[in-house]
mmCIF file of N, CA and C in Angstrom:
data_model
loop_
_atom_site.group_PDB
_atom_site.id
_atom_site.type_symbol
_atom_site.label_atom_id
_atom_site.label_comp_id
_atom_site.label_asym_id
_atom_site.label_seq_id
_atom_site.Cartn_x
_atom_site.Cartn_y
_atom_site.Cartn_z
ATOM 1 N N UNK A 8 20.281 -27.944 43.244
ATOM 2 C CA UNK A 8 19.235 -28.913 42.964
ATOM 3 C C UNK A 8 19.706 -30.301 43.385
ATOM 4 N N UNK A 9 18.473 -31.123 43.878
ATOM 5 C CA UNK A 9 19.186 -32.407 44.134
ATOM 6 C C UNK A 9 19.555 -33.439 42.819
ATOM 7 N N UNK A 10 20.506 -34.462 42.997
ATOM 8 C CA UNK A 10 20.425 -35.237 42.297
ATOM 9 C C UNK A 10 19.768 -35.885 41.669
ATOM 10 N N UNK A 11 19.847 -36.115 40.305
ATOM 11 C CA UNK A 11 18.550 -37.346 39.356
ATOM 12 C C UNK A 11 19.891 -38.612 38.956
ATOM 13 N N UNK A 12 18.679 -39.587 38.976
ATOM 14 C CA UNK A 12 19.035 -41.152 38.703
ATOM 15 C C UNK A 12 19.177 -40.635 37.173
ATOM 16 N N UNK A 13 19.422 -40.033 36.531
ATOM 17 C CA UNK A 13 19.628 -40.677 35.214
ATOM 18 C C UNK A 13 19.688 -38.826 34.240
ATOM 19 N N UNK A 14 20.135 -38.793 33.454
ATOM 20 C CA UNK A 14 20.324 -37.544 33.187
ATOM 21 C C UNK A 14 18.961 -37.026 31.689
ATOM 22 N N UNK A 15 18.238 -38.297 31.479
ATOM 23 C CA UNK A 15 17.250 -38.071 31.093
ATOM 24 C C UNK A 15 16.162 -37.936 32.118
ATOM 25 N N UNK A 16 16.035 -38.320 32.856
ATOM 26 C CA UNK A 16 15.102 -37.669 33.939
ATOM 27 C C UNK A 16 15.570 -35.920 34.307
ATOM 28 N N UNK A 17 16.813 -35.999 34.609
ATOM 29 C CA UNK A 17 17.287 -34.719 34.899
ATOM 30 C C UNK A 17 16.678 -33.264 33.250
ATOM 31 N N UNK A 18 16.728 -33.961 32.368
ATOM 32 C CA UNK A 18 16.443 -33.310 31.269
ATOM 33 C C UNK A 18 14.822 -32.960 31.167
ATOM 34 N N UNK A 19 14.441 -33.596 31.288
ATOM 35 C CA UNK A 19 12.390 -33.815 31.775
ATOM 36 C C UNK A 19 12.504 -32.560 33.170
ATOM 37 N N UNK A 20 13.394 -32.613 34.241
ATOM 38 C CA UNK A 20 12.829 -31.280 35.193
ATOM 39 C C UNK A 20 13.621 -30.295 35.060
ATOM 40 N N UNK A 21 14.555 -30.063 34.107
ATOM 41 C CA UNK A 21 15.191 -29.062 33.724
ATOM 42 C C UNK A 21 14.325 -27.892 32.870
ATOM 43 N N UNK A 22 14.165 -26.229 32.806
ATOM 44 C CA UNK A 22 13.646 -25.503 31.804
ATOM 45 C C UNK A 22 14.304 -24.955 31.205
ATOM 46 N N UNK A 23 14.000 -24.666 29.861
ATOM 47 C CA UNK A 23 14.684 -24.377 28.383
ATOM 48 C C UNK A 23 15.866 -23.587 29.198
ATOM 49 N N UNK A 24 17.205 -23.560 29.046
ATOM 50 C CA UNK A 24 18.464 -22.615 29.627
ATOM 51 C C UNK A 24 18.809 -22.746 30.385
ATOM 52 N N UNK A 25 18.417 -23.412 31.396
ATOM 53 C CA UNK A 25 19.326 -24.229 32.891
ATOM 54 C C UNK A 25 20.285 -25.070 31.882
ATOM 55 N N UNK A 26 21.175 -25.152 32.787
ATOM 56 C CA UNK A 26 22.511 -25.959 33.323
ATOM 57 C C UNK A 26 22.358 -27.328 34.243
ATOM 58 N N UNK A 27 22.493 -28.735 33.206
ATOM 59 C CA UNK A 27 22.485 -29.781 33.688
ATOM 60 C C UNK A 27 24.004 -30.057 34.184
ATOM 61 N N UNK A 28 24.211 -30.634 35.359
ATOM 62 C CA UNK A 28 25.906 -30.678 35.702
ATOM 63 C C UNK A 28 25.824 -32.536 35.551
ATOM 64 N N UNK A 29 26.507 -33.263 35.385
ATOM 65 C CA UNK A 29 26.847 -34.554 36.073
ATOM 66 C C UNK A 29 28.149 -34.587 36.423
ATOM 67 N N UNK A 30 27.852 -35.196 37.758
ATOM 68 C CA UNK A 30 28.548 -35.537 38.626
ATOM 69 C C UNK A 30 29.653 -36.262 38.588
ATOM 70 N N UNK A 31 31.053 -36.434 39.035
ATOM 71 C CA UNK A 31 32.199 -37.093 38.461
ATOM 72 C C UNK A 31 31.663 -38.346 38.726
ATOM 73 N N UNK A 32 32.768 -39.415 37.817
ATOM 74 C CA UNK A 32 32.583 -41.130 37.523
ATOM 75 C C UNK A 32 31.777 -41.208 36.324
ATOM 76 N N UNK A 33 31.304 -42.830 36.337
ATOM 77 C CA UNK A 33 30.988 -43.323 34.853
ATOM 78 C C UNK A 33 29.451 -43.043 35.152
ATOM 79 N N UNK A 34 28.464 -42.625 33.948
ATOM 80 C CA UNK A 34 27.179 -42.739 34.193
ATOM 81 C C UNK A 34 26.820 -43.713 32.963
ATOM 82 N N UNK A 35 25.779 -44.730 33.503
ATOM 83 C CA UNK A 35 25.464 -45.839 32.434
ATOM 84 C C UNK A 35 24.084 -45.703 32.319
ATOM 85 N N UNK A 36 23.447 -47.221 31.672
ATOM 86 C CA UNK A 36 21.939 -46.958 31.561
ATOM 87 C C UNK A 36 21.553 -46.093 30.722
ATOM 88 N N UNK A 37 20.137 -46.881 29.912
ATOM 89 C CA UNK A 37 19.418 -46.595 29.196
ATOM 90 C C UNK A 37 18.822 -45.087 29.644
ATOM 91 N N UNK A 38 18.851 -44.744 30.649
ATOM 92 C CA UNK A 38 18.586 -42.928 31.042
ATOM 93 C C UNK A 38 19.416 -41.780 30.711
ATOM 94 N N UNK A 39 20.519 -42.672 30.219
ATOM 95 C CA UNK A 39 21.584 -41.770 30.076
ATOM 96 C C UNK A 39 21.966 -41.868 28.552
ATOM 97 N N UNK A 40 21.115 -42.640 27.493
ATOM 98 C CA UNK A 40 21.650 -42.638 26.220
ATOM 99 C C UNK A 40 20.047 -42.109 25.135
ATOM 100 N N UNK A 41 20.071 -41.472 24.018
ATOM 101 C CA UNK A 41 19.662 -41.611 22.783
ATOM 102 C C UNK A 41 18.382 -40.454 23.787
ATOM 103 N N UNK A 42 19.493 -39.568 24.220
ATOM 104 C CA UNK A 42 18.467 -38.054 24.558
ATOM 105 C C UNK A 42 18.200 -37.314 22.975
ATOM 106 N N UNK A 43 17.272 -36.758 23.472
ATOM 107 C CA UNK A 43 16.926 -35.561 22.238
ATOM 108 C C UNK A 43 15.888 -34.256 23.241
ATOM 109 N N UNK A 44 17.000 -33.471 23.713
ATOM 110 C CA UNK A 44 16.674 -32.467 24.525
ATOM 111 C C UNK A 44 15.253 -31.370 23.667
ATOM 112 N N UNK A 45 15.678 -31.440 22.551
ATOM 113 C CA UNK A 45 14.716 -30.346 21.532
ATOM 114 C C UNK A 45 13.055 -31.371 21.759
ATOM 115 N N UNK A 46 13.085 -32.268 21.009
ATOM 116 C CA UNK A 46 11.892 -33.462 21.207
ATOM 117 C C UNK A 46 11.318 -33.054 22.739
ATOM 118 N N UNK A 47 11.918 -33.029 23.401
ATOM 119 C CA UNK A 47 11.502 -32.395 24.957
ATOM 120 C C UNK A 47 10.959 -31.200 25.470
ATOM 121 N N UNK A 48 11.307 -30.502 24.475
ATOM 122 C CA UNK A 48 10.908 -29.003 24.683
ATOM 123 C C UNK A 48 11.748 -28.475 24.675
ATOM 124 N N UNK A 49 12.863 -28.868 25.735
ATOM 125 C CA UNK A 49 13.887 -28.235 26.206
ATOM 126 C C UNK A 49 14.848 -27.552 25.335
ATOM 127 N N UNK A 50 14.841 -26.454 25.229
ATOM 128 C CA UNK A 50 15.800 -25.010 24.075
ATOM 129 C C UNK A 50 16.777 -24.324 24.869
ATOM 130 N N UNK A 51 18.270 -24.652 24.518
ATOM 131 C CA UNK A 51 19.076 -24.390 25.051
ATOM 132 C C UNK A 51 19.854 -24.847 26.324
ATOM 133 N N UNK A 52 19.747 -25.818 26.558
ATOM 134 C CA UNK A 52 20.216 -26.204 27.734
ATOM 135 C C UNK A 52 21.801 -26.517 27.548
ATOM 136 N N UNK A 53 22.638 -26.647 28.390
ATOM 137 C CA UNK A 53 24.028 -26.928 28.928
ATOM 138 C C UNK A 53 24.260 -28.398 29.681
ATOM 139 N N UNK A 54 24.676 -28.828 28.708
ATOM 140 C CA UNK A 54 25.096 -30.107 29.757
ATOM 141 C C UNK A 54 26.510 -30.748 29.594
ATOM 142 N N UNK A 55 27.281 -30.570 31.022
ATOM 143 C CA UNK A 55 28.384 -30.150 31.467
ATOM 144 C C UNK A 55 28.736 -31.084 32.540
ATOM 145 N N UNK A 56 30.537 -31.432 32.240
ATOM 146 C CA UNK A 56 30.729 -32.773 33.664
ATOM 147 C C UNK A 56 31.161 -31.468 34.083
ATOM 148 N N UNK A 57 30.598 -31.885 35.735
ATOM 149 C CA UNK A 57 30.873 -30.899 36.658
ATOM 150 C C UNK A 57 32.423 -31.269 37.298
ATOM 151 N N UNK A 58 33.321 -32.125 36.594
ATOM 152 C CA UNK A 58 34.340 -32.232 37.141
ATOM 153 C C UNK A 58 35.676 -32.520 36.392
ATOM 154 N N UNK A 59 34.664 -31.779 34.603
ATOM 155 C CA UNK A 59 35.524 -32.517 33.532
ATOM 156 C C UNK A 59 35.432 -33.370 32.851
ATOM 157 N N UNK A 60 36.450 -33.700 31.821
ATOM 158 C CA UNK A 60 36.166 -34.599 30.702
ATOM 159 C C UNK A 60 37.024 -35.957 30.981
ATOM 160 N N UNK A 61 38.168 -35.267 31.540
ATOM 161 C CA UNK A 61 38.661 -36.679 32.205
ATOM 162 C C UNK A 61 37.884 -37.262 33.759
ATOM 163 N N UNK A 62 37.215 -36.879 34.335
ATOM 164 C CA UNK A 62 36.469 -37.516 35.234
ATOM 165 C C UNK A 62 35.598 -37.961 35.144
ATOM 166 N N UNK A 63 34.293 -37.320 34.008
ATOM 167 C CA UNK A 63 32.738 -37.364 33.891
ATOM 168 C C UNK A 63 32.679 -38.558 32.692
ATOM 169 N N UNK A 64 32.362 -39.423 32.555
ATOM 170 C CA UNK A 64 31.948 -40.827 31.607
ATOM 171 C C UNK A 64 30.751 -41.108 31.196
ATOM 172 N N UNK A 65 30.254 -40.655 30.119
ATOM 173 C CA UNK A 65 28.898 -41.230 29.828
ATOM 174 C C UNK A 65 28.957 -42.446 28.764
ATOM 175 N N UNK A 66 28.655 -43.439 29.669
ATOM 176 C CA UNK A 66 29.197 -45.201 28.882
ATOM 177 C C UNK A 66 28.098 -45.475 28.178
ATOM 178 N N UNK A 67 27.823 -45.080 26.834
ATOM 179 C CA UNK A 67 26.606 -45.865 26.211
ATOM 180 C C UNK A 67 26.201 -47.292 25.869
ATOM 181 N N UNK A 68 27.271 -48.082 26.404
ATOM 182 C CA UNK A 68 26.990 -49.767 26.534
ATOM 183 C C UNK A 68 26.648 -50.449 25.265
ATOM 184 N N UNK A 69 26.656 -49.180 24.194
ATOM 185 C CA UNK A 69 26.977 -50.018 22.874
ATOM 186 C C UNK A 69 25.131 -49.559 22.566
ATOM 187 N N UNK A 70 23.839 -48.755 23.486
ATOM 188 C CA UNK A 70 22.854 -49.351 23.182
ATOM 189 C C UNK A 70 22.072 -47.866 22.419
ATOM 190 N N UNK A 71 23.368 -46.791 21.888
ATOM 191 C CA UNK A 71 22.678 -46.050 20.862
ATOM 192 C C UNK A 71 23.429 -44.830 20.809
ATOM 193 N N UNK A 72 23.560 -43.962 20.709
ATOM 194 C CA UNK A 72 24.103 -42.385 20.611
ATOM 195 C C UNK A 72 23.535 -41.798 22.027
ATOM 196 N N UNK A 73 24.590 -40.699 22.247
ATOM 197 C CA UNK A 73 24.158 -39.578 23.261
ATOM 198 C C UNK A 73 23.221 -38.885 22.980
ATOM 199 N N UNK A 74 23.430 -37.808 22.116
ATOM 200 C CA UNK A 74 22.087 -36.906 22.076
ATOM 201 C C UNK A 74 22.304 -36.418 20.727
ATOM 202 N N UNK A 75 20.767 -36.399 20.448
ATOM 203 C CA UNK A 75 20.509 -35.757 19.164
ATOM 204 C C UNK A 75 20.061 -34.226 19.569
ATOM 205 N N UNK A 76 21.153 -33.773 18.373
ATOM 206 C CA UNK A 76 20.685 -32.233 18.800
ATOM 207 C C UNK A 76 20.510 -31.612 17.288
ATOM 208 N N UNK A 77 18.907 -30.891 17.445
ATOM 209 C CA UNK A 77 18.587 -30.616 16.131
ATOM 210 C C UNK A 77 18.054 -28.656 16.461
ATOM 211 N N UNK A 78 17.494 -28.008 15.414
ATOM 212 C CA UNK A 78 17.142 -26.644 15.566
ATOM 213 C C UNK A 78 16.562 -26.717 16.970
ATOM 214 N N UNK A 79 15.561 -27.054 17.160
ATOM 215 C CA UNK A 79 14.117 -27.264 18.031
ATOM 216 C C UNK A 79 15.055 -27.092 19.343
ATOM 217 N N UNK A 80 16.063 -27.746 20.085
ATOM 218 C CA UNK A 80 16.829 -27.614 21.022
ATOM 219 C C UNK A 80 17.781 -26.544 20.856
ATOM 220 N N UNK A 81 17.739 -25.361 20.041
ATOM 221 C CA UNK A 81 18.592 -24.214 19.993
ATOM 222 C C UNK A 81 19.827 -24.066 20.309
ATOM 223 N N UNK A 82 20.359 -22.871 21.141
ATOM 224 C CA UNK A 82 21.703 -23.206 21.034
ATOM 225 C C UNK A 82 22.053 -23.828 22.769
ATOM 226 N N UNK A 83 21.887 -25.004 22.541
ATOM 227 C CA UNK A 83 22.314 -26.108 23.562
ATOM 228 C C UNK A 83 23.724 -26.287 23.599
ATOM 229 N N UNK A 84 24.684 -26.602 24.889
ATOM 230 C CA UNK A 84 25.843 -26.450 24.849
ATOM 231 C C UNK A 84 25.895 -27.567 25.405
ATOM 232 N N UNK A 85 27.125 -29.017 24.987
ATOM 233 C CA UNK A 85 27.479 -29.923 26.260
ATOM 234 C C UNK A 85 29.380 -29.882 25.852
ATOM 235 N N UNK A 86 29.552 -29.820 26.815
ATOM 236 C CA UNK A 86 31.181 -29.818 27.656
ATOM 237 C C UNK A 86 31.573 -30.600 28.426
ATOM 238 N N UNK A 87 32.815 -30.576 28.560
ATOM 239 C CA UNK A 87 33.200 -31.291 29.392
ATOM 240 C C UNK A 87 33.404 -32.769 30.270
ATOM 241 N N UNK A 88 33.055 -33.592 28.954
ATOM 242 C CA UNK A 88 32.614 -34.937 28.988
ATOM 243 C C UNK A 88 33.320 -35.898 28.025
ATOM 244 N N UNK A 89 33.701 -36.946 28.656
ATOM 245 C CA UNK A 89 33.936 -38.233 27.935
ATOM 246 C C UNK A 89 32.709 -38.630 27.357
ATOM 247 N N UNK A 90 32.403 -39.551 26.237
ATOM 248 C CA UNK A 90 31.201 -39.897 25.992
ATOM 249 C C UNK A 90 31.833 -41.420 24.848
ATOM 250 N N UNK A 91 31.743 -42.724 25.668
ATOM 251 C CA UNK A 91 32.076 -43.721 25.222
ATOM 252 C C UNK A 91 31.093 -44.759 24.922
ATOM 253 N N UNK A 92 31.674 -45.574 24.402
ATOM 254 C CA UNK A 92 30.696 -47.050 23.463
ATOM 255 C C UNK A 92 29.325 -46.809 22.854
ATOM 256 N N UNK A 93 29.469 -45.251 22.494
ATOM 257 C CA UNK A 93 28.232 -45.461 21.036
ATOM 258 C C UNK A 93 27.877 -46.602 20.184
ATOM 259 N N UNK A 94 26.309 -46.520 19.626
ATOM 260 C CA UNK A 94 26.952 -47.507 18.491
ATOM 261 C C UNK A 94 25.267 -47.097 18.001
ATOM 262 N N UNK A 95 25.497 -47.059 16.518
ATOM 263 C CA UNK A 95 24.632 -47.072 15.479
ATOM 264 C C UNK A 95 23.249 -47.981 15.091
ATOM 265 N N UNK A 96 24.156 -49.146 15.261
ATOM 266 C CA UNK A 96 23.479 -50.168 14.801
ATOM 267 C C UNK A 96 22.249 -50.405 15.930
ATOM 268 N N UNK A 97 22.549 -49.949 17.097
ATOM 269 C CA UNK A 97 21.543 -50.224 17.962
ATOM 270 C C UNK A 97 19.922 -49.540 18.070
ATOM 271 N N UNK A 98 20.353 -48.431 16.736
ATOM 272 C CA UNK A 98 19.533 -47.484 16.443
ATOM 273 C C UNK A 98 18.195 -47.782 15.755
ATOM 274 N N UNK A 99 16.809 -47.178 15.430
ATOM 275 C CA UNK A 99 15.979 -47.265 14.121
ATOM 276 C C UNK A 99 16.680 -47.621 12.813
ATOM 277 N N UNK A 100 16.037 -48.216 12.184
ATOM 278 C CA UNK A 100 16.364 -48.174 10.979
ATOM 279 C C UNK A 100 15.978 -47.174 10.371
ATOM 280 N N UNK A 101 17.237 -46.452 9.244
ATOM 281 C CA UNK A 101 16.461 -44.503 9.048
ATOM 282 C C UNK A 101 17.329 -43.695 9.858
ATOM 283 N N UNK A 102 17.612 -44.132 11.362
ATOM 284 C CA UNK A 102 18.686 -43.391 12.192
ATOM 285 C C UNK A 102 19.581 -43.852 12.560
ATOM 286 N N UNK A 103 20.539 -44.564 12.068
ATOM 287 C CA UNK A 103 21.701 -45.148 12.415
ATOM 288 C C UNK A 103 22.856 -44.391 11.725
ATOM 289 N N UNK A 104 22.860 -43.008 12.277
ATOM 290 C CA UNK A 104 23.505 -42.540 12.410
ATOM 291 C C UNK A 104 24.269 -41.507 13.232
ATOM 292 N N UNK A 105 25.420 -40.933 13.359
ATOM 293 C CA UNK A 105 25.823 -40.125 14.916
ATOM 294 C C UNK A 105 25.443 -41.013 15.884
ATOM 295 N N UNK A 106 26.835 -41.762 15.648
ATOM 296 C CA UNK A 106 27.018 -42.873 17.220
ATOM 297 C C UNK A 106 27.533 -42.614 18.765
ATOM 298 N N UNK A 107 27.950 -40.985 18.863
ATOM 299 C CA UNK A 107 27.882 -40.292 19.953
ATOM 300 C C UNK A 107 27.012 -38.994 19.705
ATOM 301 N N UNK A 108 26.739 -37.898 18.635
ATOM 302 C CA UNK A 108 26.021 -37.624 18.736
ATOM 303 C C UNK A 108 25.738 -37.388 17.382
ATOM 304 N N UNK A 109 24.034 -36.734 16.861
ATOM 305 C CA UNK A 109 24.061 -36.191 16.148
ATOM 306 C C UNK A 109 23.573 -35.294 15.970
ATOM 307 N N UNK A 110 23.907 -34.239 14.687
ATOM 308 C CA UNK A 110 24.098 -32.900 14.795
ATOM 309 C C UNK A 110 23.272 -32.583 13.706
ATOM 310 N N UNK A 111 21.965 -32.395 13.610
ATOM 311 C CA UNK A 111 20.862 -32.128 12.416
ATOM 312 C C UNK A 111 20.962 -31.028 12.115
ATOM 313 N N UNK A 112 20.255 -31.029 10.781
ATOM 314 C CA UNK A 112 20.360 -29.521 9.972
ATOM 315 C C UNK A 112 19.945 -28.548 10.597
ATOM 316 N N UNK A 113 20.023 -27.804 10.498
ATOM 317 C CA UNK A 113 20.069 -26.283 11.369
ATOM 318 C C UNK A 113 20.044 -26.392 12.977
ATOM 319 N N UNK A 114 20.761 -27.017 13.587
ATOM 320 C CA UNK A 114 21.288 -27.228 14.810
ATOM 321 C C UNK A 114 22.046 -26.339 15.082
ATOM 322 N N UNK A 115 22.340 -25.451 15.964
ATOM 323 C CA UNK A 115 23.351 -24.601 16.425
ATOM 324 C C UNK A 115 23.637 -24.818 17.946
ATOM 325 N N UNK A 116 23.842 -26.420 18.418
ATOM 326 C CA UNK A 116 24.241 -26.733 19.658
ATOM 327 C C UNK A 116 25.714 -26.203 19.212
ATOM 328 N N UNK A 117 26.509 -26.478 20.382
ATOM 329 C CA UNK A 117 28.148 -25.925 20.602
ATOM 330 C C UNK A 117 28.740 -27.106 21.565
ATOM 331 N N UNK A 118 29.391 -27.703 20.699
ATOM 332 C CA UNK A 118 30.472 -29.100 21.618
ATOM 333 C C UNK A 118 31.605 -28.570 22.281
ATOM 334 N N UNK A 119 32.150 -28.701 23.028
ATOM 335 C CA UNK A 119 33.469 -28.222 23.524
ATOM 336 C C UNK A 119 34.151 -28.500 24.603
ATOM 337 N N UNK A 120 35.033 -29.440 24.677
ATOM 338 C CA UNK A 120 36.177 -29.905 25.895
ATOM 339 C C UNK A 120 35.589 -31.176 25.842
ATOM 340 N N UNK A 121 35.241 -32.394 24.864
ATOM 341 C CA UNK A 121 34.662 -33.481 24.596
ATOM 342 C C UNK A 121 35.794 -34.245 24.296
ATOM 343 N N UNK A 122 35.969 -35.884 24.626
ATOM 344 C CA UNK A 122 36.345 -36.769 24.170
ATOM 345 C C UNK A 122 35.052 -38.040 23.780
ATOM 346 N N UNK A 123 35.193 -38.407 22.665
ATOM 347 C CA UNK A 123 35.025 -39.063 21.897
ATOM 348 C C UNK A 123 35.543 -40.414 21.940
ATOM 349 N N UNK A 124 35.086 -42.052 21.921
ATOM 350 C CA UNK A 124 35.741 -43.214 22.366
ATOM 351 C C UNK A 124 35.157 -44.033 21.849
ATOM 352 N N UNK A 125 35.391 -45.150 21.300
ATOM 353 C CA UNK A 125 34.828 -46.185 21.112
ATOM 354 C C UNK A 125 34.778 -47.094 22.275
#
C-alpha cells in the first residue's frame, strides 16, 4: 500500500485486521496523536514500526496521548515503537488521563516491544 501523511489518515483507510506499518524516523503532528481506532470502527488492527522501536518515533509534542484503546477496537496490537512527549493536560477535561496510551475497561489490545518517554 502506498504511503499516508499521517497515521490517522492511514487508520480511516485501513479495515478492521490489517496491519498499519510506520515507516522508520520521528512521526509528528496532530495526525499522529489522540487516535481511538475502536471510535473508528476499526476492530483489531496492528500498528507496528516497520523498523522497530529504536528507529520508529511517534513525538506527541506534548499535544495529548497516542491511542485510546477500548473493547469496541478488540484485540488491536501496537509494537514496536517509541512513543514520546505525551501529556494529559492537553486533554478534555474528564480525560486527562493515559498520557501515551489508554487502556479502557474491557480492552484486550496487546502492547509489546514499546518504549515509553517523556
Amino acid at each position: 500500500a502506498a504511503p499516508c501523511a499521517s497515521l490517522r489518515y492511514a487508520i480511516s483507510q485501513a479495515t478492521s485486521g490489517d496491519m498499519v506499518e510506520l515507516g522508520p524516523g520521528k512521526h509528528t503532528g496532530s495526525g499522529n496523536c489522540n487516535l481511538d481506532p475502536g471510535a473508528a470502527g476499526k476492530i483489531g488492527l496492528t500498528i507496528r514500526g516497520r523498523a522497530g522501536r529504536g528507529s520508529t518515533v511517534v513525538d506527541l509534542g506534548r499535544q495529548g496521548r497516542f491511542l485510546r484503546l477500548d473493547a469496541a477496537a478488540g484485540a488491536a496490537r501496537v509494537e514496536d515503537l517509541t512513543v514520546i512527549n505525551g501529556s494529559c493536560l492537553a486533554l478534555p477535561s474528564g480525560s486527562r488521563y493515559g498520557a501515551g496510551f489508554a487502556l479502557e475497561t474491557g480492552s484486550t489490545a496487546r502492547l509489546a516491544r514499546l518504549v515509553l518517554q517523556d
